[in-house]
Each structure stands twice: as C-alpha cells, then as structure tokens.
mmCIF file of C-alpha atoms in Angstrom:
data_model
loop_
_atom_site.group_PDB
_atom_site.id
_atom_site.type_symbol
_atom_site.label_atom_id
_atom_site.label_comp_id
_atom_site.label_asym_id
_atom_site.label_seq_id
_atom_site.Cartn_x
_atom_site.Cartn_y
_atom_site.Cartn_z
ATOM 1 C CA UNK A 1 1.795 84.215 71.089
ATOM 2 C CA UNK A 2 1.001 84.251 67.355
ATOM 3 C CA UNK A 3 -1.874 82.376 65.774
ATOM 4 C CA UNK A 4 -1.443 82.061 61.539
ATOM 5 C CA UNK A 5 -4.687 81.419 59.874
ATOM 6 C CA UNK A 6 -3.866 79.222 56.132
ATOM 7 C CA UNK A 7 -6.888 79.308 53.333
ATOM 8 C CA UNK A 8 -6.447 78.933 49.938
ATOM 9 C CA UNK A 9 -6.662 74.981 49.587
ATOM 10 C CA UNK A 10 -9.085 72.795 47.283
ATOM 11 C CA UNK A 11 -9.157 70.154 44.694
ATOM 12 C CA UNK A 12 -7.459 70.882 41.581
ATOM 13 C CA UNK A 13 -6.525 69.300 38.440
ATOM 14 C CA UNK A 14 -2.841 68.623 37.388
ATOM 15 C CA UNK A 15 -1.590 71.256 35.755
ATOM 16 C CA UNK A 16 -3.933 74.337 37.776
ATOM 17 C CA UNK A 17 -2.885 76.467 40.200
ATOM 18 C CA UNK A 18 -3.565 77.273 43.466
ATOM 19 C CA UNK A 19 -2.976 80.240 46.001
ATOM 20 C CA UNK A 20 -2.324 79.959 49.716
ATOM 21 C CA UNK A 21 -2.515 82.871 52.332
ATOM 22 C CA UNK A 22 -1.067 82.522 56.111
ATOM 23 C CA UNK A 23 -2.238 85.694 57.813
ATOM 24 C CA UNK A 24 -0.421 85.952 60.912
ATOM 25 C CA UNK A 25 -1.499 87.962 64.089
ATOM 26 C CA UNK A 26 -0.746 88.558 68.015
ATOM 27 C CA UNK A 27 3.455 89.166 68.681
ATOM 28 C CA UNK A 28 4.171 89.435 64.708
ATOM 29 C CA UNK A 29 6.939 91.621 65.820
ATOM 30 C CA UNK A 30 8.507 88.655 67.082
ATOM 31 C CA UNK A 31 8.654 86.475 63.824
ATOM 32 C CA UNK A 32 11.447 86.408 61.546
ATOM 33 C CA UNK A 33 11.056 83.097 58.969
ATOM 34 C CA UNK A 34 7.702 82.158 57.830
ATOM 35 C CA UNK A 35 7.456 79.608 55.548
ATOM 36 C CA UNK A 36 5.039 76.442 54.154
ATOM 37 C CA UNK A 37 5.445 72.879 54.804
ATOM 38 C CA UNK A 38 3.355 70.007 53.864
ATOM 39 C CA UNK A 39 2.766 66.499 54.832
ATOM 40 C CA UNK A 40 1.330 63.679 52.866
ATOM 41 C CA UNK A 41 -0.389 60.569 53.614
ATOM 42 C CA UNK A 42 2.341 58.220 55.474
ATOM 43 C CA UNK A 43 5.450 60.750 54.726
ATOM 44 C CA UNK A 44 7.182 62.947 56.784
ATOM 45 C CA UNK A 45 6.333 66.868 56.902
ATOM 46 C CA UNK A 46 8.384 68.536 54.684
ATOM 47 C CA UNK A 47 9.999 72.121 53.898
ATOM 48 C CA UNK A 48 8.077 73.137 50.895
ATOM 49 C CA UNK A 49 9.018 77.090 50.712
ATOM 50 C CA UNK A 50 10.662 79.670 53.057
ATOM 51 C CA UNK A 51 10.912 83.650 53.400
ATOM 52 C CA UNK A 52 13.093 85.361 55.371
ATOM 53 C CA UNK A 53 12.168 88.836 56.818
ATOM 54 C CA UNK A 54 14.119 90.674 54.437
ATOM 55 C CA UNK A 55 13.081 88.314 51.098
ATOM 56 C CA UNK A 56 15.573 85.709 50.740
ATOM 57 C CA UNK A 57 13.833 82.577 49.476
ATOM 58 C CA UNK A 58 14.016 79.219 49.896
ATOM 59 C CA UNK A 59 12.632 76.151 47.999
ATOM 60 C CA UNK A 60 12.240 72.244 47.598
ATOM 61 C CA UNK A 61 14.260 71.125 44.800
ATOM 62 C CA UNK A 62 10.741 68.984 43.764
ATOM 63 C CA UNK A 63 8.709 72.776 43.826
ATOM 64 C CA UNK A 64 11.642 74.873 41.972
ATOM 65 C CA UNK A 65 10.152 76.909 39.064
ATOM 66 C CA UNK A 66 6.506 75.890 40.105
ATOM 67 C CA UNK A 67 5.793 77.308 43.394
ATOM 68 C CA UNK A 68 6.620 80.712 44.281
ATOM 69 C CA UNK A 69 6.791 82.274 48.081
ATOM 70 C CA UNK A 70 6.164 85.893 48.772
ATOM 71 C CA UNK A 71 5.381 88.065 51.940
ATOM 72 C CA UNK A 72 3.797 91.022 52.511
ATOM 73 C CA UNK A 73 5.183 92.512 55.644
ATOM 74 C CA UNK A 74 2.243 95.376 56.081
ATOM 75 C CA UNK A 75 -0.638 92.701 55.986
ATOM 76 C CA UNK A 76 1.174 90.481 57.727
ATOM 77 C CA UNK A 77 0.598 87.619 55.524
ATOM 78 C CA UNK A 78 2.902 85.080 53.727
ATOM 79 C CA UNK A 79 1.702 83.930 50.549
ATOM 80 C CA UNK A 80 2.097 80.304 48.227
ATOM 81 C CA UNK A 81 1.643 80.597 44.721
ATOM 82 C CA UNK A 82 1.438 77.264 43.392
ATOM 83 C CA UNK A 83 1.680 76.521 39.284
ATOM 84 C CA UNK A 84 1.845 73.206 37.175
ATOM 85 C CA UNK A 85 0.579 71.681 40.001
ATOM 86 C CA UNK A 86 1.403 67.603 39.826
ATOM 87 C CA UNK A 87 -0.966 64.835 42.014
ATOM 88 C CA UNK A 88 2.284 64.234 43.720
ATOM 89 C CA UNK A 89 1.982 67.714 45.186
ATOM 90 C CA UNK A 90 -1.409 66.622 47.090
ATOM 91 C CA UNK A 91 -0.932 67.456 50.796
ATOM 92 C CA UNK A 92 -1.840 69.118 53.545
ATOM 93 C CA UNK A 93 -0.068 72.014 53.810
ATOM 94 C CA UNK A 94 1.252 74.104 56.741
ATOM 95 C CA UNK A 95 2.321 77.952 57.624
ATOM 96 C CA UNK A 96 5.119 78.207 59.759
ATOM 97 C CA UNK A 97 6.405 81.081 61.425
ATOM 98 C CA UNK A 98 9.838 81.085 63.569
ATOM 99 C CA UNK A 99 10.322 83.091 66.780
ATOM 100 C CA UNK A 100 13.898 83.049 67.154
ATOM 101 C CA UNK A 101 13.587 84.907 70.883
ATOM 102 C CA UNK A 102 11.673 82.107 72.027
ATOM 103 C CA UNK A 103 13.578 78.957 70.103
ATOM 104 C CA UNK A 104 9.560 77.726 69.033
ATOM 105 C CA UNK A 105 7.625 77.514 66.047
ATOM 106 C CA UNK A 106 4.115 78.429 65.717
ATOM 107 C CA UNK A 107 1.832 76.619 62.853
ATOM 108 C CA UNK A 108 -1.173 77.170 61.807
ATOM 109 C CA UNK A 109 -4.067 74.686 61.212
ATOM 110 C CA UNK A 110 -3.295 73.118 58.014
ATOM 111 C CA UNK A 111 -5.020 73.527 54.302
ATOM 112 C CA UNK A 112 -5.679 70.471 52.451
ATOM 113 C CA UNK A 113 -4.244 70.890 48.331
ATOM 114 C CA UNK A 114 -5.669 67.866 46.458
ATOM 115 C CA UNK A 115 -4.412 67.757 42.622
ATOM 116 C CA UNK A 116 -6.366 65.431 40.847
ATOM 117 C CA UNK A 117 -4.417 63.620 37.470
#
C-alpha cells in the first residue's frame, strides 16, 4: 500500500504562483513514476507533469515553461512548482504514483488550485 498526502493548493491570481507537495509513505520502495494530474469542472483528468525515478520529466504542452516537476527521493515527496499561473489552469489537482509490480496506481486526495483573472 502507499497513501500520498497533496497540500499546497489555494486561490491565486493570474500570473502568481503556487507550490504543491505529494509526500508519499507505506511501500515507497515499490513506486517508480509519480506524477500530477488535474481535472476540471466537466473535463477529463489530465497528465499535467511526470517524474521518473531517475529524473526524466514529462510535461503538458499547455504547462511547458510554467510548471516545473521535481522529486526528492530522501523525503519521499514529489513536488509542483507552478508559475504564470492562467484561470485556465484552475483545477483540482492530483499526485499519482505508479507501482509497476502491481500494474495499479495509487492517488492521493486531491488539492483544489483556483487562479482567479
């Protein structure tokens, strides 16, 4: 089992930034890919940023040059650093972490990013 715990999230003006954390805990040992995802009113969840275990990156094309996704392996937490934020970016957003062993993904709760224009 692993349980990832998001915070970070608020109400921000375009233009502001914002910083997520995931801290992951329980089989972390198990977890290769973390990454965050986020889901607006009446869309789809979607890929926002992704880490591998040994640093390659991932992004959105829409998040490219704004957001920026970085992991700290000893604390066991995945970070979102999120610049020139846009209302279009207001979400909830989502940690993800893959367990390849298993085929499953765990998420955690969700973290609610609200940019204001």
């Amino acid at each position: 089992q692993v349980q990832l715990v998001e915070s970070g999230g608020g109400l921000v003006q375009a233009g502001g930034s914002l910083r997520l954390s995931c801290a992951a805990s329980g089989n972390i040992f198990s977890i290769s890919d973390m990454g965050w995802y986020r889901q607006a009113p009446g869309k789809q969840r979607e890929l926002v940023a992704a880490i591998a275990s040994g640093g390659r990156t991932n992004y959105a094309d829409s998040v490219k040059g704004r957001f920026t996704i970085s992991r700290d392996n000893a604390k066991n937490t995945v970070y979102l650093q999120m610049n020139s934020l846009k209302p279009g970016d207001t979400a909830v957003y989502y940690c993800n972490a893959k367990v390849p062993s298993l085929k499953y993904d765990y998420w955690g709760q969700g973290t609610q990013v609200t940019v204001s224009s």
